XYZ file of C-alpha atoms in Angstrom:
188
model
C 3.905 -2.798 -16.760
C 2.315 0.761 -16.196
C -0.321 1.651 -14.004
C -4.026 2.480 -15.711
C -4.804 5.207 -13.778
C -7.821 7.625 -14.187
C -7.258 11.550 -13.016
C -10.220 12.511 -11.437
C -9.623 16.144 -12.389
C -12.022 18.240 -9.305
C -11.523 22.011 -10.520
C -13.367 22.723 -13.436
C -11.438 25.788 -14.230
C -9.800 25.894 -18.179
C -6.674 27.014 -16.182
C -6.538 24.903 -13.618
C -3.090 24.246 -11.375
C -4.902 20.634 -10.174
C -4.625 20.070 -14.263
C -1.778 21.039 -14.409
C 0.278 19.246 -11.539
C -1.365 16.177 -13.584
C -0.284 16.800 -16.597
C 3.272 17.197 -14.965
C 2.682 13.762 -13.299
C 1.745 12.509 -16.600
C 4.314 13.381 -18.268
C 6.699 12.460 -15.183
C 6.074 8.918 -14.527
C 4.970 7.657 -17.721
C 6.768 5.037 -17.514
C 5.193 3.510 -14.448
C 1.535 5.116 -14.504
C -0.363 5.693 -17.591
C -2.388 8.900 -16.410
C -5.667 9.908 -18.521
C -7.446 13.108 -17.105
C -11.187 12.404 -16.443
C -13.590 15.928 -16.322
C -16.184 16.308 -14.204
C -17.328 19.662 -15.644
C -20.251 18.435 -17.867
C -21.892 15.934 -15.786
C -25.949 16.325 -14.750
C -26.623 17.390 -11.496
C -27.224 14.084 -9.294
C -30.998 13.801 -8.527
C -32.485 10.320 -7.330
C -35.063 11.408 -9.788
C -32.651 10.435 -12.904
C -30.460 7.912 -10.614
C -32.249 5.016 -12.047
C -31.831 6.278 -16.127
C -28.617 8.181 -15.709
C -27.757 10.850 -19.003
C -25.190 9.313 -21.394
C -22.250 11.282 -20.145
C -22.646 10.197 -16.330
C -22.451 6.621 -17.870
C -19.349 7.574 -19.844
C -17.822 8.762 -16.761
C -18.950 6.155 -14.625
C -17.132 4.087 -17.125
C -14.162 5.705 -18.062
C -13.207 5.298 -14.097
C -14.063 1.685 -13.797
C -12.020 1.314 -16.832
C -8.502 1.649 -14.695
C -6.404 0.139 -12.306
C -5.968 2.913 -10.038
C -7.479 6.504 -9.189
C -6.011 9.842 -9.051
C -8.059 12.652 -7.446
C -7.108 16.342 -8.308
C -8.301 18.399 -5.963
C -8.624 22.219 -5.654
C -10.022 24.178 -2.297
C -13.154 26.063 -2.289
C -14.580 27.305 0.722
C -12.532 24.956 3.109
C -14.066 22.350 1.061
C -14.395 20.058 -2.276
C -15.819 22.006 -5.016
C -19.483 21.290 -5.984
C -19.254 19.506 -9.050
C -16.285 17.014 -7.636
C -18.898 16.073 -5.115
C -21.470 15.982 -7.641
C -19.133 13.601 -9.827
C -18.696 11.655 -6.626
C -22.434 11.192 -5.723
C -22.706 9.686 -9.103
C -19.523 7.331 -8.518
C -21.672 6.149 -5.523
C -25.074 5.471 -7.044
C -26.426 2.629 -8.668
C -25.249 -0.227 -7.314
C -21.927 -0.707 -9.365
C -19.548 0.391 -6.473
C -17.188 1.854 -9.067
C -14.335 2.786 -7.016
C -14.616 -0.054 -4.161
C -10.922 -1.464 -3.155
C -9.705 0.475 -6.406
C -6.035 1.928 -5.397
C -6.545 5.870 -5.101
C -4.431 8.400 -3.956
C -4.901 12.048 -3.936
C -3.114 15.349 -4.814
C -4.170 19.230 -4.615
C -2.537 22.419 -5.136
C -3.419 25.893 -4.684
C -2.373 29.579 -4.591
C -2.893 29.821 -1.327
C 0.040 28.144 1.301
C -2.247 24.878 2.597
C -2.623 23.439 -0.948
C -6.137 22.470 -0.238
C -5.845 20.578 3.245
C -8.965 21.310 4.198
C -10.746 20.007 0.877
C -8.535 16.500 0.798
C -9.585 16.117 4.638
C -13.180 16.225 3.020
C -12.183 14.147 0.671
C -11.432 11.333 2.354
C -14.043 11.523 5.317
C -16.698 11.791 1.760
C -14.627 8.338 0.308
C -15.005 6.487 3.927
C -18.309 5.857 2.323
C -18.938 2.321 1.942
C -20.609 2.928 -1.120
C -17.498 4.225 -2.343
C -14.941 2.445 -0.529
C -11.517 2.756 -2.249
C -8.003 1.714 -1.263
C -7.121 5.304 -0.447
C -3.267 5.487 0.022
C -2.752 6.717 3.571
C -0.282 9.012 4.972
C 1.402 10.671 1.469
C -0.399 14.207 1.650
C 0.238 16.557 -1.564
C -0.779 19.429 -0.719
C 1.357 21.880 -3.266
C 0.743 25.393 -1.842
C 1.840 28.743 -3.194
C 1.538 26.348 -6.617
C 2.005 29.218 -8.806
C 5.413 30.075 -7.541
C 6.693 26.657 -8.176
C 5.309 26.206 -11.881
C 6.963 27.470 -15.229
C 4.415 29.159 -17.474
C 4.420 25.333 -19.547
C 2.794 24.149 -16.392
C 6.024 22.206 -15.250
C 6.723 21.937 -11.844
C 10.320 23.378 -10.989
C 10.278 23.154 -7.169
C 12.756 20.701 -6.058
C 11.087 19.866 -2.772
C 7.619 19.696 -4.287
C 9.506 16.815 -7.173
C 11.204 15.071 -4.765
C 8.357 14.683 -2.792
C 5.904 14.057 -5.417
C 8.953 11.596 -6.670
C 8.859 9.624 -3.247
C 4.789 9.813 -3.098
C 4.386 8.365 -6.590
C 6.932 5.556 -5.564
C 4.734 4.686 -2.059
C 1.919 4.310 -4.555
C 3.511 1.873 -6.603
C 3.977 -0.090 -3.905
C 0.737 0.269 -1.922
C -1.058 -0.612 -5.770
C 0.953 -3.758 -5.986
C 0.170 -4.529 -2.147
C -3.377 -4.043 -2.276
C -4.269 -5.710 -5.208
C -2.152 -8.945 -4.383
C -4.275 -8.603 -0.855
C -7.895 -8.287 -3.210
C -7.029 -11.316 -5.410
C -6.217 -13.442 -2.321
């Protein structure tokens, strides 16, 4: 049985490596995760003002991520950091009461151009999911952090770094295994 996961996709760039290393894990281990980007480019601008009648597309996203079995966050590095409408996206994921993404199995990848493959922004990442309004079952240990990501792509997108597969390979496997653990441990 595959996997329902949701691809929180954080860049909101048209050429985007964070896509693209999903897309490659798509297409990778389709036959253990079913892997559906989600965008976070058109979403309103959190305000407590609207929090109570969210616009139609928050909803839709809101929904399209409670509608899986697992998460997948994508994230790119921006100033040491998340980028602004990822954390906007979250801020909505931890409004109104729902707690869309509590004990949900998520793990997390990032790439970049740059040789740290956005350590910085995943170490924000999780202190920002420690939340308890949020409160996933973040896989721990497992780092992805795919730097110099353009050297170790094909201009399909297609990863070609043996290193970077195998250990993408062996993270996607620890997953599988921490998805099976933790939801045996929620239904007990």
């Amino acid at each position: 049985m595959s996997i329902k996961v949701k691809a929180i996709i954080g860049s909101t760039s048209s050429t985007s490596f964070n896509l693209k290393l999903v897309e490659h894990m798509r297409k990778r281990y389709a036959g253990q995760l079913e892997i559906t980007p989600v965008f976070v480019n058109d979403l309103e601008m959190f305000s407590i003002d609207i929090e109570s009648n969210p616009p139609a597309n928050v909803l839709d996203f809101k929904n399209n991520v409670k509608d899986s079995d697992a998460v997948l966050f994508a994230v790119p590095e921006y100033n040491f950091s998340i980028p602004g409408a990822l954390k906007n996206a979250i801020d909505w994921l931890s409004r109104g009461g729902d707690f869309t993404l509590q004990n949900k199995p998520t793990f997390i990848v990032g790439s970049s151009m740059g040789q740290f493959g956005s350590i910085r922004a995943q170490l924000h990442l999780r202190e920002i999911l420690s939340n308890p309004a949020l409160a996933p079952a973040v896989l721990p240990g497992n780092e992805v952090y795919v730097g110099s990501v353009h050297e170790k792509m094909n201009e399909t997108g297609e990863l070609t770094d043996k290193a970077t597969i195998d250990f993408l390979d062996s993270v996607v496997h620890n997953f599988i295994e921490f998805y099976h653990k933790t939801k045996a441990t929620v239904k007990a």
